[in-house]
């Protein structure tokens, strides 16, 4: 079973700064099955990145995904006030199916 | 555009069955290009996938919940439903329905992800 670990748990940054979020899998995984989501308080998660690097429709280009193998990164090039949220990575495998990482909270410094 | 809306009781008694429905508008659940899924999130915690269903009625469940979960669909109503038996306090959560993209004629292709989500419905387990 693939276990996803996200780091850091919390990232304290100021608007305009660059955010780098890590998602590490317990084994090499298929990049096309790796996605990132943003969740704000009281809201459902929103798909940001799929296939490890592809931006979902309507997602600003300050969000980018990279990585392969077992190490993946979500980068926010310049934080906007609306970007402060929790970010989850997610992977699919035949068993146990879909799994999520524990999340990284990006909060205002 | 496609929208999903969860509905069902917000309060379930311990040991009883939790039943929720997701109504899909703006698209058909019989499309061969998507799975339809349930995901839950306890307050202040992370996301847990529960299971998914395809247009044919085929299902797949999280092994940790498989013995208690059934997902079904009503094509005439364009809805799919979740049934979770023998609930306990550990099942208290916000339950989301979501669409899974990256499926071709029922087979997982590539770029798999939950691309559309419902707003979620909070379920409390209490007597």
Tab-separated table of C-alpha atoms in Angstrom:
chain	number	residue	atom	x	y	z
A	1	UNK	CA	0.000	0.000	0.000
A	2	UNK	CA	1.280	3.431	-0.994
A	3	UNK	CA	1.531	5.888	1.904
A	4	UNK	CA	1.822	9.583	1.108
A	5	UNK	CA	3.760	11.900	3.409
A	6	UNK	CA	3.520	15.658	3.062
A	7	UNK	CA	5.966	18.216	4.384
A	8	UNK	CA	6.073	20.552	6.053
A	9	UNK	CA	2.938	20.160	8.131
A	10	UNK	CA	2.561	23.919	8.268
A	11	UNK	CA	4.223	26.552	6.100
A	12	UNK	CA	4.115	30.138	7.360
A	13	UNK	CA	4.751	32.641	4.605
A	14	UNK	CA	3.868	36.173	3.575
A	15	UNK	CA	1.904	37.209	0.486
A	16	UNK	CA	4.210	37.474	-2.498
A	17	UNK	CA	6.542	34.744	-1.267
A	18	UNK	CA	7.157	31.417	-2.960
A	19	UNK	CA	5.677	28.255	-1.439
A	20	UNK	CA	7.175	24.831	-1.988
A	21	UNK	CA	5.151	21.854	-0.760
A	22	UNK	CA	6.438	18.295	-0.798
A	23	UNK	CA	4.599	14.998	-1.251
A	24	UNK	CA	6.612	11.814	-0.838
A	25	UNK	CA	5.275	8.353	-1.598
A	26	UNK	CA	6.426	5.226	0.236
A	27	UNK	CA	7.294	3.653	-3.113
A	28	UNK	CA	7.639	4.685	-6.731
A	29	UNK	CA	4.234	5.615	-8.097
A	30	UNK	CA	2.658	6.394	-11.446
A	31	UNK	CA	2.897	10.137	-12.066
A	32	UNK	CA	-0.317	10.228	-14.067
A	33	UNK	CA	-2.162	9.174	-10.902
A	34	UNK	CA	-0.778	11.961	-8.678
A	35	UNK	CA	-2.961	14.999	-7.996
A	36	UNK	CA	-2.999	18.058	-5.743
A	37	UNK	CA	-5.997	19.759	-4.129
A	38	UNK	CA	-6.573	23.015	-2.282
A	39	UNK	CA	-9.073	23.219	0.560
A	40	UNK	CA	-10.227	26.375	2.306
A	41	UNK	CA	-12.158	26.343	5.604
A	42	UNK	CA	-15.762	25.255	5.160
A	43	UNK	CA	-15.264	24.378	1.509
A	44	UNK	CA	-14.841	21.224	-0.505
A	45	UNK	CA	-11.407	20.472	-1.908
A	46	UNK	CA	-10.614	21.916	-5.328
A	47	UNK	CA	-8.502	20.120	-7.923
A	48	UNK	CA	-5.355	22.095	-8.759
A	49	UNK	CA	-2.967	19.680	-10.452
A	50	UNK	CA	-3.458	16.252	-12.022
A	51	UNK	CA	-1.020	13.939	-13.717
A	52	UNK	CA	1.613	15.443	-11.392
A	53	UNK	CA	2.157	18.468	-13.645
A	54	UNK	CA	-1.083	19.436	-15.402
A	55	UNK	CA	-3.086	22.407	-14.148
A	56	UNK	CA	-6.821	21.902	-13.874
A	57	UNK	CA	-9.168	24.238	-15.696
A	58	UNK	CA	-9.227	27.731	-14.260
A	59	UNK	CA	-6.215	27.261	-11.984
A	60	UNK	CA	-3.860	30.266	-12.083
A	61	UNK	CA	-0.424	29.663	-13.594
A	62	UNK	CA	1.295	30.593	-10.332
A	63	UNK	CA	0.479	26.996	-9.319
A	64	UNK	CA	2.753	24.346	-10.770
A	65	UNK	CA	3.414	20.691	-10.097
A	66	UNK	CA	6.594	18.736	-10.650
A	67	UNK	CA	8.263	15.494	-9.734
A	68	UNK	CA	8.351	11.830	-10.585
A	69	UNK	CA	9.097	8.500	-8.995
A	70	UNK	CA	8.282	8.939	-5.321
A	71	UNK	CA	8.898	12.691	-4.876
A	72	UNK	CA	6.479	15.363	-5.988
A	73	UNK	CA	6.262	19.100	-5.428
A	74	UNK	CA	3.560	21.728	-5.605
A	75	UNK	CA	4.933	25.223	-6.067
A	76	UNK	CA	3.048	28.480	-5.688
A	77	UNK	CA	5.290	31.062	-7.299
A	78	UNK	CA	3.903	34.147	-5.552
A	79	UNK	CA	1.364	33.713	-2.796
A	80	UNK	CA	-1.864	35.644	-3.147
A	81	UNK	CA	-4.119	36.230	-0.104
A	82	UNK	CA	-6.581	33.623	-1.415
A	83	UNK	CA	-3.887	30.920	-1.538
A	84	UNK	CA	-3.672	30.485	2.219
A	85	UNK	CA	-5.313	27.100	2.665
A	86	UNK	CA	-4.606	23.409	3.203
A	87	UNK	CA	-3.117	21.443	0.315
A	88	UNK	CA	-3.445	17.687	-0.161
A	89	UNK	CA	-1.698	15.352	-2.515
A	90	UNK	CA	-3.526	12.222	-3.667
A	91	UNK	CA	-2.620	9.056	-5.509
A	92	UNK	CA	-4.422	6.122	-7.042
A	93	UNK	CA	-3.308	2.500	-7.057
A	94	UNK	CA	-5.218	-0.689	-7.735
A	95	UNK	CA	-5.188	-1.432	-4.016
A	96	UNK	CA	-6.298	0.205	-1.829
A	97	UNK	CA	-7.582	2.677	-4.417
A	98	UNK	CA	-7.367	6.395	-3.811
A	99	UNK	CA	-5.216	7.694	-0.940
A	100	UNK	CA	-4.573	11.203	0.316
A	101	UNK	CA	-1.621	12.706	2.091
A	102	UNK	CA	-2.175	14.324	5.505
A	103	UNK	CA	-2.034	17.829	4.079
A	104	UNK	CA	0.131	20.927	4.349
A	105	UNK	CA	-1.360	24.080	5.801
A	106	UNK	CA	-0.101	27.307	4.274
A	107	UNK	CA	-0.797	30.131	6.666
A	108	UNK	CA	0.008	33.801	6.839
A	109	UNK	CA	3.221	34.700	8.601
B	1	UNK	CA	-21.607	22.744	-16.025
B	2	UNK	CA	-21.721	19.578	-13.957
B	3	UNK	CA	-22.712	20.018	-10.334
B	4	UNK	CA	-23.002	17.515	-7.485
B	5	UNK	CA	-25.195	17.882	-4.404
B	6	UNK	CA	-25.212	15.625	-1.363
B	7	UNK	CA	-28.372	15.037	0.652
B	8	UNK	CA	-29.415	12.909	3.588
B	9	UNK	CA	-29.899	12.904	7.363
B	10	UNK	CA	-27.445	14.962	9.337
B	11	UNK	CA	-27.918	12.803	12.415
B	12	UNK	CA	-27.590	9.035	12.628
B	13	UNK	CA	-27.863	6.885	15.734
B	14	UNK	CA	-24.970	4.616	16.703
B	15	UNK	CA	-25.190	1.121	15.176
B	16	UNK	CA	-27.644	2.368	12.546
B	17	UNK	CA	-27.100	2.820	8.821
B	18	UNK	CA	-25.944	6.085	7.288
B	19	UNK	CA	-27.572	6.754	3.920
B	20	UNK	CA	-26.627	9.628	1.634
B	21	UNK	CA	-27.496	10.515	-1.941
B	22	UNK	CA	-25.587	12.548	-4.490
B	23	UNK	CA	-27.616	14.213	-7.232
B	24	UNK	CA	-25.731	15.019	-10.414
B	25	UNK	CA	-26.904	17.885	-12.627
B	26	UNK	CA	-25.546	19.132	-15.934
B	27	UNK	CA	-24.224	15.725	-16.934
B	28	UNK	CA	-25.130	12.047	-16.907
B	29	UNK	CA	-23.842	9.470	-14.454
B	30	UNK	CA	-24.089	6.945	-17.277
B	31	UNK	CA	-21.187	8.629	-19.091
B	32	UNK	CA	-18.425	6.159	-19.818
B	33	UNK	CA	-15.763	8.725	-19.010
B	34	UNK	CA	-16.085	9.026	-15.242
B	35	UNK	CA	-16.311	7.236	-11.961
B	36	UNK	CA	-18.523	8.618	-9.189
B	37	UNK	CA	-17.104	8.561	-5.712
B	38	UNK	CA	-17.655	9.212	-2.000
B	39	UNK	CA	-15.007	10.770	0.237
B	40	UNK	CA	-15.245	11.788	3.887
B	41	UNK	CA	-13.417	14.131	6.228
B	42	UNK	CA	-13.716	14.135	10.027
B	43	UNK	CA	-13.715	17.597	11.520
B	44	UNK	CA	-10.217	19.046	11.513
B	45	UNK	CA	-8.712	15.976	9.853
B	46	UNK	CA	-7.735	14.727	6.422
B	47	UNK	CA	-9.569	13.146	3.528
B	48	UNK	CA	-10.517	9.468	3.273
B	49	UNK	CA	-11.760	7.822	0.095
B	50	UNK	CA	-14.773	5.568	0.704
B	51	UNK	CA	-15.509	4.058	-2.686
B	52	UNK	CA	-16.633	4.599	-6.270
B	53	UNK	CA	-19.147	3.409	-8.800
B	54	UNK	CA	-19.168	3.318	-12.580
B	55	UNK	CA	-22.039	3.614	-15.043
B	56	UNK	CA	-22.218	-0.163	-15.394
B	57	UNK	CA	-22.808	-0.460	-11.655
B	58	UNK	CA	-19.357	-1.850	-10.938
B	59	UNK	CA	-17.954	-0.684	-7.623
B	60	UNK	CA	-14.705	-0.491	-5.716
B	61	UNK	CA	-14.320	0.240	-2.023
B	62	UNK	CA	-11.658	1.269	0.454
B	63	UNK	CA	-10.595	-2.026	2.070
B	64	UNK	CA	-10.819	-0.420	5.515
B	65	UNK	CA	-14.559	0.204	5.026
B	66	UNK	CA	-15.494	-2.478	2.520
B	67	UNK	CA	-17.407	-4.698	4.941
B	68	UNK	CA	-19.804	-1.859	5.815
B	69	UNK	CA	-20.142	0.119	2.573
B	70	UNK	CA	-22.436	-0.137	-0.405
B	71	UNK	CA	-22.537	2.388	-3.241
B	72	UNK	CA	-25.387	2.180	-5.726
B	73	UNK	CA	-26.849	4.271	-8.508
B	74	UNK	CA	-30.275	5.300	-9.763
B	75	UNK	CA	-29.850	6.091	-13.443
B	76	UNK	CA	-33.393	7.378	-13.813
B	77	UNK	CA	-32.771	10.014	-11.157
B	78	UNK	CA	-29.133	10.649	-12.138
B	79	UNK	CA	-28.111	9.911	-8.569
B	80	UNK	CA	-25.715	7.670	-6.735
B	81	UNK	CA	-25.934	6.729	-3.089
B	82	UNK	CA	-23.848	5.681	-0.120
B	83	UNK	CA	-24.894	3.230	2.565
B	84	UNK	CA	-22.647	2.731	5.597
B	85	UNK	CA	-23.825	0.229	8.190
B	86	UNK	CA	-23.165	-0.078	11.913
B	87	UNK	CA	-21.974	3.495	12.342
B	88	UNK	CA	-19.999	4.666	15.358
B	89	UNK	CA	-18.610	7.993	16.481
B	90	UNK	CA	-15.610	7.307	14.224
B	91	UNK	CA	-17.914	7.745	11.225
B	92	UNK	CA	-18.755	11.335	12.115
B	93	UNK	CA	-17.512	13.467	9.254
B	94	UNK	CA	-18.360	15.688	6.354
B	95	UNK	CA	-19.199	13.430	3.436
B	96	UNK	CA	-18.432	14.559	-0.093
B	97	UNK	CA	-19.451	13.101	-3.417
B	98	UNK	CA	-17.092	13.692	-6.317
B	99	UNK	CA	-16.549	12.901	-9.977
B	100	UNK	CA	-13.421	11.045	-11.033
B	101	UNK	CA	-11.916	11.958	-14.409
B	102	UNK	CA	-9.398	9.903	-16.328
B	103	UNK	CA	-11.624	6.963	-17.197
B	104	UNK	CA	-12.110	5.617	-20.725
B	105	UNK	CA	-15.032	3.239	-21.287
B	106	UNK	CA	-14.879	2.222	-17.669
B	107	UNK	CA	-11.164	1.548	-17.604
B	108	UNK	CA	-8.737	3.739	-15.745
B	109	UNK	CA	-6.673	5.582	-18.296
B	110	UNK	CA	-4.452	8.372	-17.059
B	111	UNK	CA	-4.583	11.725	-15.273
B	112	UNK	CA	-6.953	10.286	-12.703
B	113	UNK	CA	-8.317	12.861	-10.276
B	114	UNK	CA	-11.420	14.086	-8.456
B	115	UNK	CA	-12.283	17.015	-10.684
B	116	UNK	CA	-15.734	18.040	-9.432
B	117	UNK	CA	-16.909	17.924	-5.821
B	118	UNK	CA	-20.166	18.473	-4.019
B	119	UNK	CA	-20.269	20.988	-1.180
B	120	UNK	CA	-20.345	18.241	1.404
B	121	UNK	CA	-22.831	17.214	4.070
B	122	UNK	CA	-21.995	16.897	7.753
B	123	UNK	CA	-23.066	13.733	9.522
B	124	UNK	CA	-23.232	13.417	13.291
B	125	UNK	CA	-23.485	10.069	15.027
B	126	UNK	CA	-25.330	10.378	18.309
B	127	UNK	CA	-28.243	8.910	20.207
